[in-house]
PDB file of C-alpha atoms in Angstrom:
ATOM      1  CA  UNK A   1      34.296  87.329  -7.397  1.00 87.00           C
ATOM      2  CA  UNK A   2      35.692  88.730 -10.052  1.00 92.00           C
ATOM      3  CA  UNK A   3      35.811  85.751 -12.164  1.00 95.00           C
ATOM      4  CA  UNK A   4      38.491  87.094 -14.700  1.00 96.00           C
ATOM      5  CA  UNK A   5      40.439  87.511 -11.381  1.00 97.00           C
ATOM      6  CA  UNK A   6      39.705  84.129 -10.714  1.00 97.00           C
ATOM      7  CA  UNK A   7      40.612  82.626 -13.853  1.00 97.00           C
ATOM      8  CA  UNK A   8      43.872  84.166 -13.687  1.00 97.00           C
ATOM      9  CA  UNK A   9      44.698  82.434 -10.787  1.00 97.00           C
ATOM     10  CA  UNK A  10      44.363  78.988 -12.359  1.00 96.00           C
ATOM     11  CA  UNK A  11      48.115  77.876 -12.672  1.00 94.00           C
ATOM     12  CA  UNK A  12      48.767  74.238 -12.193  1.00 94.00           C
ATOM     13  CA  UNK A  13      49.419  72.880  -8.940  1.00 95.00           C
ATOM     14  CA  UNK A  14      52.445  70.367  -8.510  1.00 93.00           C
ATOM     15  CA  UNK A  15      51.145  67.925  -5.810  1.00 91.00           C
ATOM     16  CA  UNK A  16      54.108  65.852  -5.791  1.00 90.00           C
ATOM     17  CA  UNK A  17      55.874  68.723  -4.792  1.00 92.00           C
ATOM     18  CA  UNK A  18      53.309  69.675  -1.888  1.00 95.00           C
ATOM     19  CA  UNK A  19      54.339  66.379   0.031  1.00 93.00           C
ATOM     20  CA  UNK A  20      54.844  66.727   3.775  1.00 93.00           C
ATOM     21  CA  UNK A  21      54.750  70.574   2.846  1.00 95.00           C
ATOM     22  CA  UNK A  22      52.713  72.467   5.979  1.00 96.00           C
ATOM     23  CA  UNK A  23      48.900  73.011   5.147  1.00 97.00           C
ATOM     24  CA  UNK A  24      45.768  73.973   6.624  1.00 97.00           C
ATOM     25  CA  UNK A  25      42.644  72.667   6.014  1.00 97.00           C
ATOM     26  CA  UNK A  26      38.977  73.774   5.805  1.00 96.00           C
ATOM     27  CA  UNK A  27      35.699  71.394   6.257  1.00 95.00           C
ATOM     28  CA  UNK A  28      32.621  72.442   5.016  1.00 93.00           C
ATOM     29  CA  UNK A  29      30.325  69.334   5.582  1.00 89.00           C
ATOM     30  CA  UNK A  30      27.158  68.627   3.980  1.00 85.00           C
ATOM     31  CA  UNK A  31      23.975  68.439   6.906  1.00 80.00           C
ATOM     32  CA  UNK A  32      22.423  65.278   4.966  1.00 78.00           C
ATOM     33  CA  UNK A  33      23.126  65.172   1.283  1.00 77.00           C
ATOM     34  CA  UNK A  34      24.681  66.499  -1.313  1.00 85.00           C
ATOM     35  CA  UNK A  35      28.421  68.341  -1.519  1.00 92.00           C
ATOM     36  CA  UNK A  36      31.006  68.438   1.012  1.00 94.00           C
ATOM     37  CA  UNK A  37      34.129  69.980   0.394  1.00 96.00           C
ATOM     38  CA  UNK A  38      37.683  69.975   2.056  1.00 97.00           C
ATOM     39  CA  UNK A  39      40.190  72.865   1.041  1.00 97.00           C
ATOM     40  CA  UNK A  40      43.932  72.258   1.759  1.00 98.00           C
ATOM     41  CA  UNK A  41      45.935  75.288   1.855  1.00 98.00           C
ATOM     42  CA  UNK A  42      49.459  75.276   1.439  1.00 97.00           C
ATOM     43  CA  UNK A  43      51.451  78.594   2.237  1.00 96.00           C
ATOM     44  CA  UNK A  44      54.446  79.654   0.716  1.00 94.00           C
ATOM     45  CA  UNK A  45      57.944  80.168   2.634  1.00 90.00           C
ATOM     46  CA  UNK A  46      57.356  84.319   1.739  1.00 90.00           C
ATOM     47  CA  UNK A  47      53.644  84.684   3.129  1.00 87.00           C
ATOM     48  CA  UNK A  48      53.871  88.601   2.234  1.00 86.00           C
ATOM     49  CA  UNK A  49      54.868  87.885  -1.060  1.00 90.00           C
ATOM     50  CA  UNK A  50      54.728  84.362  -2.342  1.00 94.00           C
ATOM     51  CA  UNK A  51      51.848  82.208  -3.931  1.00 95.00           C
ATOM     52  CA  UNK A  52      49.490  79.772  -2.091  1.00 97.00           C
ATOM     53  CA  UNK A  53      48.688  76.709  -3.705  1.00 97.00           C
ATOM     54  CA  UNK A  54      45.243  75.218  -2.729  1.00 98.00           C
ATOM     55  CA  UNK A  55      44.318  71.617  -3.370  1.00 97.00           C
ATOM     56  CA  UNK A  56      40.544  70.683  -3.229  1.00 97.00           C
ATOM     57  CA  UNK A  57      38.808  67.637  -2.476  1.00 97.00           C
ATOM     58  CA  UNK A  58      34.568  67.241  -3.260  1.00 97.00           C
ATOM     59  CA  UNK A  59      32.628  64.449  -2.053  1.00 96.00           C
ATOM     60  CA  UNK A  60      28.996  63.686  -2.706  1.00 95.00           C
ATOM     61  CA  UNK A  61      26.258  60.459  -2.044  1.00 94.00           C
ATOM     62  CA  UNK A  62      25.964  58.298  -4.764  1.00 93.00           C
ATOM     63  CA  UNK A  63      22.426  58.860  -4.686  1.00 92.00           C
ATOM     64  CA  UNK A  64      22.833  62.678  -5.428  1.00 93.00           C
ATOM     65  CA  UNK A  65      25.248  62.331  -8.282  1.00 94.00           C
ATOM     66  CA  UNK A  66      22.836  60.020 -10.097  1.00 93.00           C
ATOM     67  CA  UNK A  67      20.429  62.746 -10.315  1.00 92.00           C
ATOM     68  CA  UNK A  68      22.724  65.520 -11.729  1.00 94.00           C
ATOM     69  CA  UNK A  69      24.337  65.806 -15.345  1.00 95.00           C
ATOM     70  CA  UNK A  70      27.382  67.846 -14.071  1.00 95.00           C
ATOM     71  CA  UNK A  71      28.093  65.838 -10.817  1.00 95.00           C
ATOM     72  CA  UNK A  72      28.182  62.911 -13.442  1.00 97.00           C
ATOM     73  CA  UNK A  73      30.763  64.941 -15.716  1.00 96.00           C
ATOM     74  CA  UNK A  74      33.021  66.150 -12.689  1.00 97.00           C
ATOM     75  CA  UNK A  75      32.971  62.574 -11.234  1.00 96.00           C
ATOM     76  CA  UNK A  76      33.891  61.003 -14.542  1.00 96.00           C
ATOM     77  CA  UNK A  77      37.068  63.712 -14.637  1.00 96.00           C
ATOM     78  CA  UNK A  78      37.982  63.110 -11.137  1.00 95.00           C
ATOM     79  CA  UNK A  79      37.019  66.163  -9.928  1.00 97.00           C
ATOM     80  CA  UNK A  80      34.454  64.567  -7.264  1.00 95.00           C
ATOM     81  CA  UNK A  81      34.523  61.777  -4.935  1.00 95.00           C
ATOM     82  CA  UNK A  82      31.453  59.610  -4.967  1.00 95.00           C
ATOM     83  CA  UNK A  83      30.522  57.992  -1.598  1.00 92.00           C
ATOM     84  CA  UNK A  84      28.216  55.170  -1.438  1.00 89.00           C
ATOM     85  CA  UNK A  85      24.172  55.549  -0.434  1.00 88.00           C
ATOM     86  CA  UNK A  86      22.090  58.574  -0.015  1.00 89.00           C
ATOM     87  CA  UNK A  87      23.215  60.394   2.782  1.00 89.00           C
ATOM     88  CA  UNK A  88      26.800  62.238   3.396  1.00 86.00           C
ATOM     89  CA  UNK A  89      29.367  59.400   4.562  1.00 90.00           C
ATOM     90  CA  UNK A  90      31.197  61.209   7.313  1.00 89.00           C
ATOM     91  CA  UNK A  91      33.278  57.940   7.848  1.00 92.00           C
ATOM     92  CA  UNK A  92      34.629  58.001   4.401  1.00 93.00           C
ATOM     93  CA  UNK A  93      35.254  61.655   4.696  1.00 93.00           C
ATOM     94  CA  UNK A  94      37.036  61.139   8.321  1.00 94.00           C
ATOM     95  CA  UNK A  95      39.186  58.602   6.494  1.00 95.00           C
ATOM     96  CA  UNK A  96      40.148  60.458   3.430  1.00 95.00           C
ATOM     97  CA  UNK A  97      41.820  63.276   5.952  1.00 95.00           C
ATOM     98  CA  UNK A  98      43.500  60.958   7.786  1.00 96.00           C
ATOM     99  CA  UNK A  99      45.131  59.626   4.951  1.00 95.00           C
ATOM    100  CA  UNK A 100      46.089  63.363   3.662  1.00 95.00           C
ATOM    101  CA  UNK A 101      47.069  64.070   7.401  1.00 95.00           C
ATOM    102  CA  UNK A 102      49.917  61.292   6.775  1.00 94.00           C
ATOM    103  CA  UNK A 103      51.087  62.790   3.355  1.00 95.00           C
ATOM    104  CA  UNK A 104      51.195  66.467   4.393  1.00 96.00           C
ATOM    105  CA  UNK A 105      52.159  68.363   7.577  1.00 96.00           C
ATOM    106  CA  UNK A 106      48.442  69.454   8.756  1.00 96.00           C
ATOM    107  CA  UNK A 107      48.422  72.638  10.866  1.00 96.00           C
ATOM    108  CA  UNK A 108      45.003  73.038  11.493  1.00 96.00           C
ATOM    109  CA  UNK A 109      41.549  71.734  10.112  1.00 96.00           C
ATOM    110  CA  UNK A 110      39.052  74.275  11.012  1.00 95.00           C
ATOM    111  CA  UNK A 111      35.440  73.104  10.964  1.00 91.00           C
ATOM    112  CA  UNK A 112      31.976  74.401  11.152  1.00 85.00           C
ATOM    113  CA  UNK A 113      31.309  73.723  14.738  1.00 76.00           C
ATOM    114  CA  UNK A 114      27.365  73.261  14.496  1.00 69.00           C
ATOM    115  CA  UNK A 115      28.085  70.680  11.646  1.00 67.00           C
ATOM    116  CA  UNK A 116      31.279  68.337  12.427  1.00 69.00           C
ATOM    117  CA  UNK A 117      31.225  68.023  16.223  1.00 75.00           C
ATOM    118  CA  UNK A 118      31.394  64.115  16.073  1.00 83.00           C
ATOM    119  CA  UNK A 119      33.575  64.106  13.313  1.00 88.00           C
ATOM    120  CA  UNK A 120      35.882  66.571  14.711  1.00 88.00           C
ATOM    121  CA  UNK A 121      36.412  64.427  17.936  1.00 90.00           C
ATOM    122  CA  UNK A 122      37.447  61.126  15.664  1.00 92.00           C
ATOM    123  CA  UNK A 123      39.988  63.380  13.844  1.00 93.00           C
ATOM    124  CA  UNK A 124      41.528  64.998  17.373  1.00 93.00           C
ATOM    125  CA  UNK A 125      41.902  61.397  18.499  1.00 93.00           C
ATOM    126  CA  UNK A 126      43.803  60.523  15.553  1.00 94.00           C
ATOM    127  CA  UNK A 127      46.115  63.535  16.335  1.00 94.00           C
ATOM    128  CA  UNK A 128      44.837  65.932  13.833  1.00 94.00           C
ATOM    129  CA  UNK A 129      44.667  69.394  15.256  1.00 94.00           C
ATOM    130  CA  UNK A 130      41.083  70.566  14.503  1.00 94.00           C
ATOM    131  CA  UNK A 131      39.255  73.957  15.698  1.00 92.00           C
ATOM    132  CA  UNK A 132      35.954  75.138  15.395  1.00 91.00           C
ATOM    133  CA  UNK A 133      35.468  77.842  13.346  1.00 89.00           C
ATOM    134  CA  UNK A 134      32.225  79.887  13.528  1.00 87.00           C
ATOM    135  CA  UNK A 135      30.259  80.936  10.411  1.00 84.00           C
ATOM    136  CA  UNK A 136      29.134  84.550  11.257  1.00 88.00           C
ATOM    137  CA  UNK A 137      30.715  87.661  10.515  1.00 90.00           C
ATOM    138  CA  UNK A 138      33.559  87.614  13.591  1.00 90.00           C
ATOM    139  CA  UNK A 139      35.034  84.794  12.139  1.00 90.00           C
ATOM    140  CA  UNK A 140      34.232  84.785   8.556  1.00 92.00           C
ATOM    141  CA  UNK A 141      35.260  88.820   7.732  1.00 94.00           C
ATOM    142  CA  UNK A 142      38.652  88.386   8.018  1.00 96.00           C
ATOM    143  CA  UNK A 143      39.818  85.339   6.080  1.00 96.00           C
ATOM    144  CA  UNK A 144      36.829  86.126   3.645  1.00 96.00           C
ATOM    145  CA  UNK A 145      38.830  89.625   2.692  1.00 96.00           C
ATOM    146  CA  UNK A 146      41.916  87.408   2.658  1.00 96.00           C
ATOM    147  CA  UNK A 147      40.660  85.456  -0.051  1.00 96.00           C
ATOM    148  CA  UNK A 148      39.898  88.453  -2.253  1.00 95.00           C
ATOM    149  CA  UNK A 149      43.081  90.078  -1.476  1.00 96.00           C
ATOM    150  CA  UNK A 150      44.833  86.706  -2.763  1.00 96.00           C
ATOM    151  CA  UNK A 151      42.930  86.396  -5.884  1.00 97.00           C
ATOM    152  CA  UNK A 152      43.309  90.037  -6.825  1.00 96.00           C
ATOM    153  CA  UNK A 153      47.013  89.968  -6.266  1.00 96.00           C
ATOM    154  CA  UNK A 154      46.999  86.641  -8.051  1.00 96.00           C
ATOM    155  CA  UNK A 155      48.866  84.883  -4.940  1.00 96.00           C
ATOM    156  CA  UNK A 156      46.805  82.027  -5.100  1.00 97.00           C
ATOM    157  CA  UNK A 157      46.984  79.288  -7.526  1.00 97.00           C
ATOM    158  CA  UNK A 158      43.592  76.597  -7.866  1.00 97.00           C
ATOM    159  CA  UNK A 159      44.741  74.755 -10.540  1.00 96.00           C
ATOM    160  CA  UNK A 160      41.704  75.813 -12.351  1.00 96.00           C
ATOM    161  CA  UNK A 161      39.359  73.172 -10.569  1.00 97.00           C
ATOM    162  CA  UNK A 162      35.905  73.316 -12.200  1.00 97.00           C
ATOM    163  CA  UNK A 163      34.070  72.598  -9.215  1.00 97.00           C
ATOM    164  CA  UNK A 164      35.703  75.081  -6.985  1.00 97.00           C
ATOM    165  CA  UNK A 165      35.557  77.355  -9.980  1.00 97.00           C
ATOM    166  CA  UNK A 166      31.491  77.257 -10.125  1.00 97.00           C
ATOM    167  CA  UNK A 167      31.496  77.563  -6.381  1.00 96.00           C
ATOM    168  CA  UNK A 168      33.077  80.590  -6.982  1.00 96.00           C
ATOM    169  CA  UNK A 169      31.021  81.987  -9.370  1.00 95.00           C
ATOM    170  CA  UNK A 170      27.652  81.498  -7.152  1.00 95.00           C
ATOM    171  CA  UNK A 171      29.103  83.426  -4.266  1.00 93.00           C
ATOM    172  CA  UNK A 172      27.527  85.935  -2.811  1.00 91.00           C
ATOM    173  CA  UNK A 173      29.331  88.188   0.264  1.00 92.00           C
ATOM    174  CA  UNK A 174      27.117  90.059   2.503  1.00 93.00           C
ATOM    175  CA  UNK A 175      28.440  93.036   4.572  1.00 92.00           C
ATOM    176  CA  UNK A 176      27.519  94.296   8.347  1.00 93.00           C
ATOM    177  CA  UNK A 177      27.142  97.777   9.008  1.00 92.00           C
ATOM    178  CA  UNK A 178      30.732  97.609  10.400  1.00 93.00           C
ATOM    179  CA  UNK A 179      31.686  96.617   6.972  1.00 93.00           C
ATOM    180  CA  UNK A 180      32.731  92.866   7.923  1.00 94.00           C
ATOM    181  CA  UNK A 181      32.189  90.226   5.289  1.00 92.00           C
ATOM    182  CA  UNK A 182      30.887  86.711   4.877  1.00 92.00           C
ATOM    183  CA  UNK A 183      29.768  84.447   2.270  1.00 91.00           C
ATOM    184  CA  UNK A 184      26.245  84.113   2.400  1.00 89.00           C
ATOM    185  CA  UNK A 185      24.456  80.427   1.348  1.00 84.00           C
ATOM    186  CA  UNK A 186      21.220  81.800   1.748  1.00 82.00           C
ATOM    187  CA  UNK A 187      21.506  84.181  -1.363  1.00 84.00           C
ATOM    188  CA  UNK A 188      23.276  82.122  -3.583  1.00 80.00           C
ATOM    189  CA  UNK A 189      22.180  81.050  -6.846  1.00 76.00           C
ATOM    190  CA  UNK A 190      23.844  77.630  -6.257  1.00 89.00           C
ATOM    191  CA  UNK A 191      26.157  75.670  -4.334  1.00 93.00           C
ATOM    192  CA  UNK A 192      29.514  77.561  -2.667  1.00 94.00           C
ATOM    193  CA  UNK A 193      30.808  75.044  -0.540  1.00 94.00           C
ATOM    194  CA  UNK A 194      34.194  74.793  -1.544  1.00 96.00           C
ATOM    195  CA  UNK A 195      34.653  78.444  -1.176  1.00 96.00           C
ATOM    196  CA  UNK A 196      33.758  78.264   2.206  1.00 95.00           C
ATOM    197  CA  UNK A 197      36.037  75.467   3.014  1.00 96.00           C
ATOM    198  CA  UNK A 198      38.795  77.554   1.459  1.00 97.00           C
ATOM    199  CA  UNK A 199      38.315  80.452   3.511  1.00 97.00           C
ATOM    200  CA  UNK A 200      38.144  78.285   6.568  1.00 96.00           C
ATOM    201  CA  UNK A 201      41.449  77.195   5.414  1.00 97.00           C
ATOM    202  CA  UNK A 202      42.497  80.978   5.292  1.00 97.00           C
ATOM    203  CA  UNK A 203      41.099  81.465   8.725  1.00 96.00           C
ATOM    204  CA  UNK A 204      42.878  78.248   9.897  1.00 95.00           C
ATOM    205  CA  UNK A 205      46.269  79.763   8.956  1.00 95.00           C
ATOM    206  CA  UNK A 206      45.064  83.283  10.390  1.00 93.00           C
ATOM    207  CA  UNK A 207      44.172  81.677  13.734  1.00 88.00           C
ATOM    208  CA  UNK A 208      47.519  79.913  13.881  1.00 81.00           C
ATOM    209  CA  UNK A 209      49.692  83.266  13.322  1.00 75.00           C
ATOM    210  CA  UNK A 210      47.734  84.724  15.743  1.00 67.00           C
ATOM    211  CA  UNK A 211      48.760  82.109  18.155  1.00 59.00           C
ATOM    212  CA  UNK A 212      52.258  82.613  17.628  1.00 54.00           C
ATOM    213  CA  UNK A 213      54.597  84.180  20.161  1.00 49.00           C
ATOM    214  CA  UNK A 214      55.482  87.743  19.636  1.00 41.00           C
ATOM    215  CA  UNK A 215      59.238  88.758  19.425  1.00 39.00           C
ATOM    216  CA  UNK A 216      60.082  91.983  20.101  1.00 37.00           C
ATOM    217  CA  UNK A 217      63.698  93.346  19.245  1.00 42.00           C
ATOM    218  CA  UNK A 218      64.480  96.339  21.809  1.00 42.00           C
ATOM    219  CA  UNK A 219      67.088  98.983  20.750  1.00 42.00           C
ATOM    220  CA  UNK A 220      69.401 100.423  22.985  1.00 45.00           C
TER     221      UNK A 220
END
């Protein structure tokens, strides 16, 4: 990620103006402990030229925060939500998403099918449209390229969120022989969860656009 371009997209996001707006969510859920990321993507009315707004939520178990000074600083700045106990509190994350769904018009939430199956079922029971999202090249390539285009075109606004910026600076992208891209957690020096969640949110929007019926105008 070219960080100079990323920083150029640090305009402040007006959260009050986003109430009831359509949005897409991406959830990167921690397996046992450490960082869980939820990205909320708000598309502009003009999706070809407008600017996308991004809100982020990060969740970390209390026991993990005690071990890391950077997490403590971000907690004190209101950039991390600390959950009780030693492990990821899925119920806390679920309840927070349900609260946000009453505030925003959630069109689709994408999640890693290998980690969030039970949580996804609980959200579905609450009426939140959830969609499993693979972590391979097939699912991740187009939204990864989409994120890069939005950053380079300066058509995304993330408010300079410090934890998300840290994730972006850590992100390593790998490519297969067909030039498909995806973020690679195994090769990243540190956490990239926020970027993965944001890519999933972009993918959720792409999935809905693909599902929309096509209208063709026939000329005589």
